[in-house]
JSON list of C-alpha atoms in Angstrom, two decimals:
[
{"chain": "A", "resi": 1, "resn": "UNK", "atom": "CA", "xyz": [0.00, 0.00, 0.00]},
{"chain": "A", "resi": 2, "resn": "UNK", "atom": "CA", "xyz": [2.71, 2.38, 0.99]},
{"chain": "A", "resi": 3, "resn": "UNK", "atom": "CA", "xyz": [4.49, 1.58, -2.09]},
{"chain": "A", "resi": 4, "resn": "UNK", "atom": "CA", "xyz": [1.54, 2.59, -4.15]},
{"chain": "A", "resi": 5, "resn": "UNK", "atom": "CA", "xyz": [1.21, 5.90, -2.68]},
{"chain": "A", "resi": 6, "resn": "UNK", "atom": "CA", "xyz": [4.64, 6.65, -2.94]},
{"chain": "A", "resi": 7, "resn": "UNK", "atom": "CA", "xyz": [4.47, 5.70, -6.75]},
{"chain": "A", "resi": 8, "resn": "UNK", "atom": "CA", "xyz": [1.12, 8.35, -7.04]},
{"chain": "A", "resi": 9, "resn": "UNK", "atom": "CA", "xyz": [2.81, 11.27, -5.68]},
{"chain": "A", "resi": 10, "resn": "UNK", "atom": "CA", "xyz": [5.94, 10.47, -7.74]},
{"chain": "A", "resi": 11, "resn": "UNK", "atom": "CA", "xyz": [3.77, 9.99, -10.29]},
{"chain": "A", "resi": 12, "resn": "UNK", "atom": "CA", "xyz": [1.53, 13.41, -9.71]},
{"chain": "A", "resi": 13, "resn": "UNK", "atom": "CA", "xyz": [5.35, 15.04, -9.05]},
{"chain": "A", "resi": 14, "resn": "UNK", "atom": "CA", "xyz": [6.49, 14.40, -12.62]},
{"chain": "A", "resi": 15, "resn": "UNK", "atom": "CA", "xyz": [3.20, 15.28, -14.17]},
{"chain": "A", "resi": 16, "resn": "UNK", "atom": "CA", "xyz": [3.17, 18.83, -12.26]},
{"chain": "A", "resi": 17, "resn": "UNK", "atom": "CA", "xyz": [6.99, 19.04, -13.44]},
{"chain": "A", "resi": 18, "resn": "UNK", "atom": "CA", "xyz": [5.97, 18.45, -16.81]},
{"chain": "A", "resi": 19, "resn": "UNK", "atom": "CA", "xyz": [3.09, 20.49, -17.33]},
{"chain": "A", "resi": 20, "resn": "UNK", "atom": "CA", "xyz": [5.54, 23.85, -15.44]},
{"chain": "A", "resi": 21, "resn": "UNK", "atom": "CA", "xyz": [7.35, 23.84, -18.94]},
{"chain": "A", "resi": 22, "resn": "UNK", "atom": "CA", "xyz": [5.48, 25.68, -21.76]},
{"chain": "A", "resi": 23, "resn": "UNK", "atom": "CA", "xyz": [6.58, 27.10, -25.19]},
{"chain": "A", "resi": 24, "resn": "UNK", "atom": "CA", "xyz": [5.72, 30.67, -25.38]},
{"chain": "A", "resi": 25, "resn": "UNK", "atom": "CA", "xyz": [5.00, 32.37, -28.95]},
{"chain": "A", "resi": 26, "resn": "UNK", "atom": "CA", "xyz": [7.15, 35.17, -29.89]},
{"chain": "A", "resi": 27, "resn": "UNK", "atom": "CA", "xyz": [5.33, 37.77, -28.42]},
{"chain": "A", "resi": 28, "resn": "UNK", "atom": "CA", "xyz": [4.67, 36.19, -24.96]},
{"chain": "A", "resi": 29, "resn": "UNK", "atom": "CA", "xyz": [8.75, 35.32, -24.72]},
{"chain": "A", "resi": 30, "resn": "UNK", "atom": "CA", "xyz": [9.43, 39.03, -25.40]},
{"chain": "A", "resi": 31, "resn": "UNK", "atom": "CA", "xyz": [7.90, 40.07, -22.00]},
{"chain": "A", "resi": 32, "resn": "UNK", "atom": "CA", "xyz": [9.83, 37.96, -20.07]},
{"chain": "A", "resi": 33, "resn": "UNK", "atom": "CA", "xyz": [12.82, 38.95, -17.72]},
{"chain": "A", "resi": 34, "resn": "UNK", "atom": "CA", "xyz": [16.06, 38.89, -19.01]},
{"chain": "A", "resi": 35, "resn": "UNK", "atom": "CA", "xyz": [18.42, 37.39, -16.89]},
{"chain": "A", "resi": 36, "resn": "UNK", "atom": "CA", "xyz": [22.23, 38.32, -17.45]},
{"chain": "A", "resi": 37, "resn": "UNK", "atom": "CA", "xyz": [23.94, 36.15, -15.04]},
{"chain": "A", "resi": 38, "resn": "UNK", "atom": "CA", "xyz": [24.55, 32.67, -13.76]},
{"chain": "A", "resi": 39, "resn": "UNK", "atom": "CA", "xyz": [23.88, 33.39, -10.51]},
{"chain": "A", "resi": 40, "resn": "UNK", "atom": "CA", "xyz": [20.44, 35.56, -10.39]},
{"chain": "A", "resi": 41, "resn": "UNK", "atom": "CA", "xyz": [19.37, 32.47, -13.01]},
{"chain": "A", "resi": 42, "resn": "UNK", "atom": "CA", "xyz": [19.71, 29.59, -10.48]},
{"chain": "A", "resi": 43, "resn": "UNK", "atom": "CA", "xyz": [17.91, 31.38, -7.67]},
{"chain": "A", "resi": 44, "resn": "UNK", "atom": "CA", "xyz": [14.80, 30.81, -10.03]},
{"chain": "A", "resi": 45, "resn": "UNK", "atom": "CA", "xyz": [15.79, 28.06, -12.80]},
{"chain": "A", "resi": 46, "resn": "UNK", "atom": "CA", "xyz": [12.16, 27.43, -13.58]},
{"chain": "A", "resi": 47, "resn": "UNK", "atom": "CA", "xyz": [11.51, 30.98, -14.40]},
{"chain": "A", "resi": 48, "resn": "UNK", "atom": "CA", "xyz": [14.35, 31.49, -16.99]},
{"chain": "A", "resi": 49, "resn": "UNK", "atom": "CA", "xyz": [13.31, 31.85, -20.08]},
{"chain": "A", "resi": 50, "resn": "UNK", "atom": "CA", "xyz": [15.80, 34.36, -21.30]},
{"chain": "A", "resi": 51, "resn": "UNK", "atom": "CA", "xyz": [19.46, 34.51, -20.74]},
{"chain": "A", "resi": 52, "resn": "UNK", "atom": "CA", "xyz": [22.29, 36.96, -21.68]},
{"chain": "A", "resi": 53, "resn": "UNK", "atom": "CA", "xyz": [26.02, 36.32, -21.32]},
{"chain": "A", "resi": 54, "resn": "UNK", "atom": "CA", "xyz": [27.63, 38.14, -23.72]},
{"chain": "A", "resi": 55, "resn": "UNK", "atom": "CA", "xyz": [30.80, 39.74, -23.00]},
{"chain": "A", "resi": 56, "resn": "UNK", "atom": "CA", "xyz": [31.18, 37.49, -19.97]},
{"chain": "A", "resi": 57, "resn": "UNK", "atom": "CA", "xyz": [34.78, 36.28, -21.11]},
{"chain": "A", "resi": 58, "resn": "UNK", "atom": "CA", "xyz": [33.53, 32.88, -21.33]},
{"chain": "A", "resi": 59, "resn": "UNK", "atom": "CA", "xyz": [35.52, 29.71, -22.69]},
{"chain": "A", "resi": 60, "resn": "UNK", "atom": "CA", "xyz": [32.35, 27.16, -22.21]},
{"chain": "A", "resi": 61, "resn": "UNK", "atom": "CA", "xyz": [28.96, 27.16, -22.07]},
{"chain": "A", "resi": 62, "resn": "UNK", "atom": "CA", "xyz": [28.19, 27.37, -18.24]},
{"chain": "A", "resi": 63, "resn": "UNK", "atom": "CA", "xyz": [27.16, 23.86, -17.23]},
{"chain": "A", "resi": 64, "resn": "UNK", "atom": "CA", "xyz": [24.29, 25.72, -15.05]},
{"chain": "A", "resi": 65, "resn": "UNK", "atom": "CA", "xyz": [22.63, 26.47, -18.57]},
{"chain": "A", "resi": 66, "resn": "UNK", "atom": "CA", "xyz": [21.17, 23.14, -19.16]},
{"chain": "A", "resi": 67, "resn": "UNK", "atom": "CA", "xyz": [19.45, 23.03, -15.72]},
{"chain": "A", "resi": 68, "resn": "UNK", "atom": "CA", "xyz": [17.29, 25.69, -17.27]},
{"chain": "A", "resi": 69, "resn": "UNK", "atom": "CA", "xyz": [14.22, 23.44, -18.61]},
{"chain": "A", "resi": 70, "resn": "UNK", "atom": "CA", "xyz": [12.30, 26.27, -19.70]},
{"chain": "A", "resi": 71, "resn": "UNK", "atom": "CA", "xyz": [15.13, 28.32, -21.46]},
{"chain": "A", "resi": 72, "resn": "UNK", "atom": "CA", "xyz": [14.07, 29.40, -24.70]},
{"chain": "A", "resi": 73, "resn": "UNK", "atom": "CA", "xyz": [16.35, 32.59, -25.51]},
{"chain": "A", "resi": 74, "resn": "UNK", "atom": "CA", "xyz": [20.43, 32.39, -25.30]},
{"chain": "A", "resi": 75, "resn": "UNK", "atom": "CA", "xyz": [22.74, 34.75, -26.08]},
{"chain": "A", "resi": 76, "resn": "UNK", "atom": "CA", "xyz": [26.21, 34.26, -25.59]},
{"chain": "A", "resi": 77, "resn": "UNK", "atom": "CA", "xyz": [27.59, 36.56, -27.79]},
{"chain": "A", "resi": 78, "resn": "UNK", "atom": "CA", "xyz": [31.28, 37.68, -27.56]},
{"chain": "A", "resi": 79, "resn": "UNK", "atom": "CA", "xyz": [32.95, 35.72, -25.81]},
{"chain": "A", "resi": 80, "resn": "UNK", "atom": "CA", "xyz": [35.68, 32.82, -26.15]},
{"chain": "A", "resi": 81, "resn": "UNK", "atom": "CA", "xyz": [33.38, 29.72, -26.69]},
{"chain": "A", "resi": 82, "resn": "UNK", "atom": "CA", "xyz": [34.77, 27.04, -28.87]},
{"chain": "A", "resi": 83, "resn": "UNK", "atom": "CA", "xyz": [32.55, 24.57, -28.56]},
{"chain": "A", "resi": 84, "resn": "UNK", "atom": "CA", "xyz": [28.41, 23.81, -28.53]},
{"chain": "A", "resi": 85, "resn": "UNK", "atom": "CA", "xyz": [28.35, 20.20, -26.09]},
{"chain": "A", "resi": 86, "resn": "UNK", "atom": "CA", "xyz": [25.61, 17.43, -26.69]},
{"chain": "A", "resi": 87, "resn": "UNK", "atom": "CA", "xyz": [24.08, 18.77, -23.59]},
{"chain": "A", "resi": 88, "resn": "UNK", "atom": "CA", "xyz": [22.35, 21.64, -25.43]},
{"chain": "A", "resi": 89, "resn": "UNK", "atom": "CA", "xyz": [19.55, 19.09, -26.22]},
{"chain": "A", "resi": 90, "resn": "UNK", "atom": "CA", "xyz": [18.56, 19.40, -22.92]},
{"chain": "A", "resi": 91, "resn": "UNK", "atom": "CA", "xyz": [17.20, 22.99, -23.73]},
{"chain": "A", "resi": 92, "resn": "UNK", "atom": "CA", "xyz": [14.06, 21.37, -25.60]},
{"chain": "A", "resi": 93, "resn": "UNK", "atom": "CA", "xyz": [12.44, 24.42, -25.81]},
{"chain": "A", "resi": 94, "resn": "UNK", "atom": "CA", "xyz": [15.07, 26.57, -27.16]},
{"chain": "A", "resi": 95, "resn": "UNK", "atom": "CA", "xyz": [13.78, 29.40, -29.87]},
{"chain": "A", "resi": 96, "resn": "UNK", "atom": "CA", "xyz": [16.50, 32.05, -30.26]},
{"chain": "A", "resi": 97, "resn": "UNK", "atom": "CA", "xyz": [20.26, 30.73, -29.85]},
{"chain": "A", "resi": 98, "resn": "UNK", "atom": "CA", "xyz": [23.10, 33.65, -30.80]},
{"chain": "A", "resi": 99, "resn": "UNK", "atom": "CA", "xyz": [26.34, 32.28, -30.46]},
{"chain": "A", "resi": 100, "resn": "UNK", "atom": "CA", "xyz": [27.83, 34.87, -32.91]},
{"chain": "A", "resi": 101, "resn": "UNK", "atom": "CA", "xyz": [31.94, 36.42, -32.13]},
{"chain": "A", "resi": 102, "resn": "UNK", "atom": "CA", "xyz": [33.32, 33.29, -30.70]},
{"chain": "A", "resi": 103, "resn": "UNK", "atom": "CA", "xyz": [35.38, 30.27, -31.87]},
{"chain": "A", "resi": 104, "resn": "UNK", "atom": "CA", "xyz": [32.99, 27.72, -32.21]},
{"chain": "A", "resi": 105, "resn": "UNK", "atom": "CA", "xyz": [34.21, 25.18, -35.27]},
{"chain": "A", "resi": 106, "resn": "UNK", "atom": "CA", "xyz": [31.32, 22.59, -35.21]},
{"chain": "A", "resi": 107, "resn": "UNK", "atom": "CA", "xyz": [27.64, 22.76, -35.69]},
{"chain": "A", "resi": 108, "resn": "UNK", "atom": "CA", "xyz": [27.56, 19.85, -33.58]},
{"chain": "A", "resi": 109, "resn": "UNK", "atom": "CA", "xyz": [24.31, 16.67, -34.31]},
{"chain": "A", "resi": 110, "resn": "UNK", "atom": "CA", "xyz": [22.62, 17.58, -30.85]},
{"chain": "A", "resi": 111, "resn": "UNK", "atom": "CA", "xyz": [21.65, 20.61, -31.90]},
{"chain": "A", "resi": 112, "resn": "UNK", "atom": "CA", "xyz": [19.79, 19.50, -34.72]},
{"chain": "A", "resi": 113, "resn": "UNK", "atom": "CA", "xyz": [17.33, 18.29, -32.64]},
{"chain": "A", "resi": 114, "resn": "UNK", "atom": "CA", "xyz": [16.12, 21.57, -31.01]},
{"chain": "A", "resi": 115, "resn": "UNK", "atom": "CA", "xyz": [13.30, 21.69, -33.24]},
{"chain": "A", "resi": 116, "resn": "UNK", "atom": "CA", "xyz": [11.92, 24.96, -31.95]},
{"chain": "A", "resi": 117, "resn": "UNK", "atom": "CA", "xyz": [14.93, 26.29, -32.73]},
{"chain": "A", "resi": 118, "resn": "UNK", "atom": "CA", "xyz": [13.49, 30.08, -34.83]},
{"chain": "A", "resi": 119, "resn": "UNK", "atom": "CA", "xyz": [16.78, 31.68, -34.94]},
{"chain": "A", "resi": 120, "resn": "UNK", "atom": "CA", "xyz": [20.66, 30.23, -35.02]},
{"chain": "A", "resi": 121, "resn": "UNK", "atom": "CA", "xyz": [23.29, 32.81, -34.93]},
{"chain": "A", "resi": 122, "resn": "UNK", "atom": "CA", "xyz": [26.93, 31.43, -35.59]},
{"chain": "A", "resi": 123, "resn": "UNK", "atom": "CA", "xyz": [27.77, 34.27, -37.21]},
{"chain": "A", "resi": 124, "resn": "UNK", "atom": "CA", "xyz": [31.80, 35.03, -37.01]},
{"chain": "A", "resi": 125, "resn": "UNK", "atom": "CA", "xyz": [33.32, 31.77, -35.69]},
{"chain": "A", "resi": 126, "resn": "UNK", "atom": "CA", "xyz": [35.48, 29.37, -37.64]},
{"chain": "A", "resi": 127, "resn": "UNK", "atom": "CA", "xyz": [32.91, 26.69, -38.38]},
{"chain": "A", "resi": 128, "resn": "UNK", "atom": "CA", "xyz": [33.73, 25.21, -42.30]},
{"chain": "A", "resi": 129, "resn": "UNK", "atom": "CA", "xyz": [30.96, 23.06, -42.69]},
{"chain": "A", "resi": 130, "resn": "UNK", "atom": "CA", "xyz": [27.20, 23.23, -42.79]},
{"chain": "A", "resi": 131, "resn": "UNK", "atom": "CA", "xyz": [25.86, 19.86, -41.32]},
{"chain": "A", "resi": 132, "resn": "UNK", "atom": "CA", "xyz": [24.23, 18.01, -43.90]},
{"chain": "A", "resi": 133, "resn": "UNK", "atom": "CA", "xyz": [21.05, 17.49, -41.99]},
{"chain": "A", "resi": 134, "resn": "UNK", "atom": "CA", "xyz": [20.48, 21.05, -41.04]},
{"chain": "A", "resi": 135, "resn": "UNK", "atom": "CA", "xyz": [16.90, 20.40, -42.51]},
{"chain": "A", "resi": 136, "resn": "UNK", "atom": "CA", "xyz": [16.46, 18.72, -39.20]},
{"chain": "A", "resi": 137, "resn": "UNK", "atom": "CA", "xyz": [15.94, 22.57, -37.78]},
{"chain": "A", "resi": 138, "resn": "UNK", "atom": "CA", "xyz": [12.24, 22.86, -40.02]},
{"chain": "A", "resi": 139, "resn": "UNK", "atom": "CA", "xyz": [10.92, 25.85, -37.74]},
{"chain": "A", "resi": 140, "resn": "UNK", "atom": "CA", "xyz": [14.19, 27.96, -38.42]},
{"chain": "A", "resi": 141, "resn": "UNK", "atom": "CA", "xyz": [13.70, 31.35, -40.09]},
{"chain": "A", "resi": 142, "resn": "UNK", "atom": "CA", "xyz": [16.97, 32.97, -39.58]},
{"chain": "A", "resi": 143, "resn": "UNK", "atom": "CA", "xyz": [20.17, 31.46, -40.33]},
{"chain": "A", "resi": 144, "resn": "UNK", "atom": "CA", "xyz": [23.32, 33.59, -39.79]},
{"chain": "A", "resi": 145, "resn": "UNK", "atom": "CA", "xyz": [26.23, 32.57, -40.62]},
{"chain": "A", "resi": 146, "resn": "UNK", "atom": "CA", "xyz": [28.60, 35.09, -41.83]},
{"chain": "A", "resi": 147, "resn": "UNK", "atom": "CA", "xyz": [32.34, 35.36, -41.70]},
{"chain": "A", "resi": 148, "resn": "UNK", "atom": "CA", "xyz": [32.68, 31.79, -41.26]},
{"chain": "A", "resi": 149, "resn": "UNK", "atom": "CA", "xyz": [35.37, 29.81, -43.40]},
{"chain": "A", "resi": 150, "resn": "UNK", "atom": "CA", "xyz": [32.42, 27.67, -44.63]},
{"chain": "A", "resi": 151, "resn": "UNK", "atom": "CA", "xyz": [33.59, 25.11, -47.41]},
{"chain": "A", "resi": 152, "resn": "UNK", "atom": "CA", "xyz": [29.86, 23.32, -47.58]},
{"chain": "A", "resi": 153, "resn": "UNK", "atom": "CA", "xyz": [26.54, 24.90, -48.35]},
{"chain": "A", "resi": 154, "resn": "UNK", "atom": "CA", "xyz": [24.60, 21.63, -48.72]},
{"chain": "A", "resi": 155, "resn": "UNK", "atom": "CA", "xyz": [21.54, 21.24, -50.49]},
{"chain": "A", "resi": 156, "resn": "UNK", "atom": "CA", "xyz": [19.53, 20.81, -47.49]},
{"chain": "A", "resi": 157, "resn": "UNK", "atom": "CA", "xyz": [19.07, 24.00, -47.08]},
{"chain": "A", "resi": 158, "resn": "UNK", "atom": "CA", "xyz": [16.85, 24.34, -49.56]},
{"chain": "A", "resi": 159, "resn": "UNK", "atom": "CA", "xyz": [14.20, 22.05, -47.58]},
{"chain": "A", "resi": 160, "resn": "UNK", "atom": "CA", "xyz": [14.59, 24.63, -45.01]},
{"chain": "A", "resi": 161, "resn": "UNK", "atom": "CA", "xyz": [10.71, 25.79, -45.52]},
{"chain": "A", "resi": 162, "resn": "UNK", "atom": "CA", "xyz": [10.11, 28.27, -42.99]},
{"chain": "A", "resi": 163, "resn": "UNK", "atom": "CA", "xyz": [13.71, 29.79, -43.63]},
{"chain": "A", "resi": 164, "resn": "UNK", "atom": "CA", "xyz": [12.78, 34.03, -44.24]},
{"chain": "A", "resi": 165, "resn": "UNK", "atom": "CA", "xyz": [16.96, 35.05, -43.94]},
{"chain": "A", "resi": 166, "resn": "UNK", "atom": "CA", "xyz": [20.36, 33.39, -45.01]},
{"chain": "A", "resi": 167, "resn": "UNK", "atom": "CA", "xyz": [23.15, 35.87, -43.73]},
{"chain": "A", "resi": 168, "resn": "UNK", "atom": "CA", "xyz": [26.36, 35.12, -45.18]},
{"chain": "A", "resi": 169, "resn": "UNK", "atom": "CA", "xyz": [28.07, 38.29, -45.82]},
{"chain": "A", "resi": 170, "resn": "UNK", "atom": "CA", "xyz": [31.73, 37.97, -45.62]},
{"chain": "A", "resi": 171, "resn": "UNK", "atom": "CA", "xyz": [31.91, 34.19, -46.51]},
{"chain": "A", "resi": 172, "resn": "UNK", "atom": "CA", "xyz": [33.99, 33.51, -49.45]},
{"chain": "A", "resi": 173, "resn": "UNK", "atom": "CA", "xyz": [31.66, 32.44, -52.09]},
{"chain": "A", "resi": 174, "resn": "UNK", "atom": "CA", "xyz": [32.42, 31.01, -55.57]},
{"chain": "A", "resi": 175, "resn": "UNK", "atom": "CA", "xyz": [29.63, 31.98, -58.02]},
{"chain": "A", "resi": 176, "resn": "UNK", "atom": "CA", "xyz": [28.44, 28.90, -58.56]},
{"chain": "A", "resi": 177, "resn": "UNK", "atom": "CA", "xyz": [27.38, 28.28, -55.10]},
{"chain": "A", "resi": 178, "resn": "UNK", "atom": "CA", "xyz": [25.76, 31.49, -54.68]},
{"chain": "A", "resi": 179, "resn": "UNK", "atom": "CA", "xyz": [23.90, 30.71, -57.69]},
{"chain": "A", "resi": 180, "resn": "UNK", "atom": "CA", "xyz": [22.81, 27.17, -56.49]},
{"chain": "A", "resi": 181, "resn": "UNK", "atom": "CA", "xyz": [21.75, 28.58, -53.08]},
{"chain": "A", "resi": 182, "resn": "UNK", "atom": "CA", "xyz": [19.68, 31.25, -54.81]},
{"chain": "A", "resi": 183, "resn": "UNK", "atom": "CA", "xyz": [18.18, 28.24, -56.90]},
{"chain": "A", "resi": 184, "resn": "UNK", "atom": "CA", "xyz": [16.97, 26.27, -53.64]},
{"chain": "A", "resi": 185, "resn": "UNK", "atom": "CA", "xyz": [15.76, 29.01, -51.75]},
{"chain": "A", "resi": 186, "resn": "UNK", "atom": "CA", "xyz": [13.83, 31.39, -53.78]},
{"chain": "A", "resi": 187, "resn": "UNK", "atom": "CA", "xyz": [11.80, 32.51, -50.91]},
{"chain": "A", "resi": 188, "resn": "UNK", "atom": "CA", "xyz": [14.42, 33.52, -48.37]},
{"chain": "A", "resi": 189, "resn": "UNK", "atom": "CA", "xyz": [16.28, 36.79, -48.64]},
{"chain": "A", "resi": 190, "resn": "UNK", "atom": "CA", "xyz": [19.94, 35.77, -49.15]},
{"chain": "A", "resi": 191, "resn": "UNK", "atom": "CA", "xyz": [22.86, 38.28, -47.76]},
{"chain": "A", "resi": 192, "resn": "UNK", "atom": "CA", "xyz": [25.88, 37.30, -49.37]},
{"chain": "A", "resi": 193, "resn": "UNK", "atom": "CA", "xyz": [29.17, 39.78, -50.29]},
{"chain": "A", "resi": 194, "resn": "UNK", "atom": "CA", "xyz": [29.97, 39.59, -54.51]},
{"chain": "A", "resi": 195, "resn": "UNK", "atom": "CA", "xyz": [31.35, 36.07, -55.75]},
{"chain": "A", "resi": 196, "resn": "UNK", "atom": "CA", "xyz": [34.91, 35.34, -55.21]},
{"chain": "A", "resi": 197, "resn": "UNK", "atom": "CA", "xyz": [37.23, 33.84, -57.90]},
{"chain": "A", "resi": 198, "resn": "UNK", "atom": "CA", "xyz": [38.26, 30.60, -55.70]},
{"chain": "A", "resi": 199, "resn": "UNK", "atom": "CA", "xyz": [36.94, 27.47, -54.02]},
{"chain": "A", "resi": 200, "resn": "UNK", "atom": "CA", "xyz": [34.58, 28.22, -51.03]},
{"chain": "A", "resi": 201, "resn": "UNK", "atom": "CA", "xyz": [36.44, 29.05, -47.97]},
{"chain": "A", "resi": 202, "resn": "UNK", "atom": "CA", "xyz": [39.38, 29.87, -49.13]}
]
């Protein structure tokens, strides 16, 4: 008997820990607080929904971050990050992730699952490769990417439905990719500097 009740209020525990975590619609995650540190974040973990570290001379992604169940807004712009870890899948609700002005090289596979992901910002890093399964991202509307040493523009991108902006100003781009991405995505608005005489990247 005693091990029933026990398994109810577990039960009843997880269901009320469930139903705490909501995905809010643009609007709605606009209002929200804006945290800008670590520490005011874990006081309240459950009520993060935004966080800003930029400038925060950081060389990781603060382990803390994916405690934050409800996090759907990231910004960790400027700093010295160099890597994205699997554990960003644990931010399930994730909408707005700006990474941009750090030294991140991979778009690593775990983050192809965020599939509320709206808008990825890796702009200025040193990634060379677009992951071939990017499509994986369908809700994604802006994709920057610019000044990146990018070597692959797959075709994938072009089953990016929902995609409104490519930024890739700065990349070196041959003409015959730019025309190819043009091709694929006739919808989105494409920012790219003039064609380069050369291989992509280099």
């Amino acid at each position: 008997m005693i091990q029933k009740i026990t398994f109810l209020l577990l039960f009843i525990s997880a269901l009320s820990t469930s139903s705490s975590a909501q995905l809010l619609d643009a609007a709605a995650l606009d209002t929200m607080k804006v945290y800008t540190s670590i520490e005011s974040a874990m006081k309240n973990p459950d009520e993060v929904y935004r966080l800003h570290l930029n400038r925060k001379k950081l060389t990781e992604i603060p382990p803390e971050v994916f405690q934050l169940k409800n996090l759907q807004e990231l910004i960790l712009e400027k700093n010295k990050i160099d890597s994205i870890p699997d554990e960003i899948i644990k931010l399930k609700y994730l909408q707005i992730f700006n990474i941009s002005q750090n030294k991140v090289v991979v778009i690593p596979n775990a983050m192809l699952s965020l599939i509320h992901l709206r808008t990825l910002d890796i702009s200025d890093n040193f990634l060379d490769v677009i992951p071939e399964n990017i499509d994986k991202l369908a809700n994604l509307e802006y994709l920057i990417l610019w000044d990146n040493p990018i070597t692959v523009y797959p075709n994938s991108l072009g089953m990016l439905e929902k995609l409104k902006v490519l930024d890739l100003m700065h990349n070196l781009i041959s003409k015959e990719t730019q025309d190819r991405l043009y091709n694929i995505l006739p919808d989105a608005k494409l920012i790219m500097s003039a064609p380069c005489r050369c291989q992509d990247g280099e």
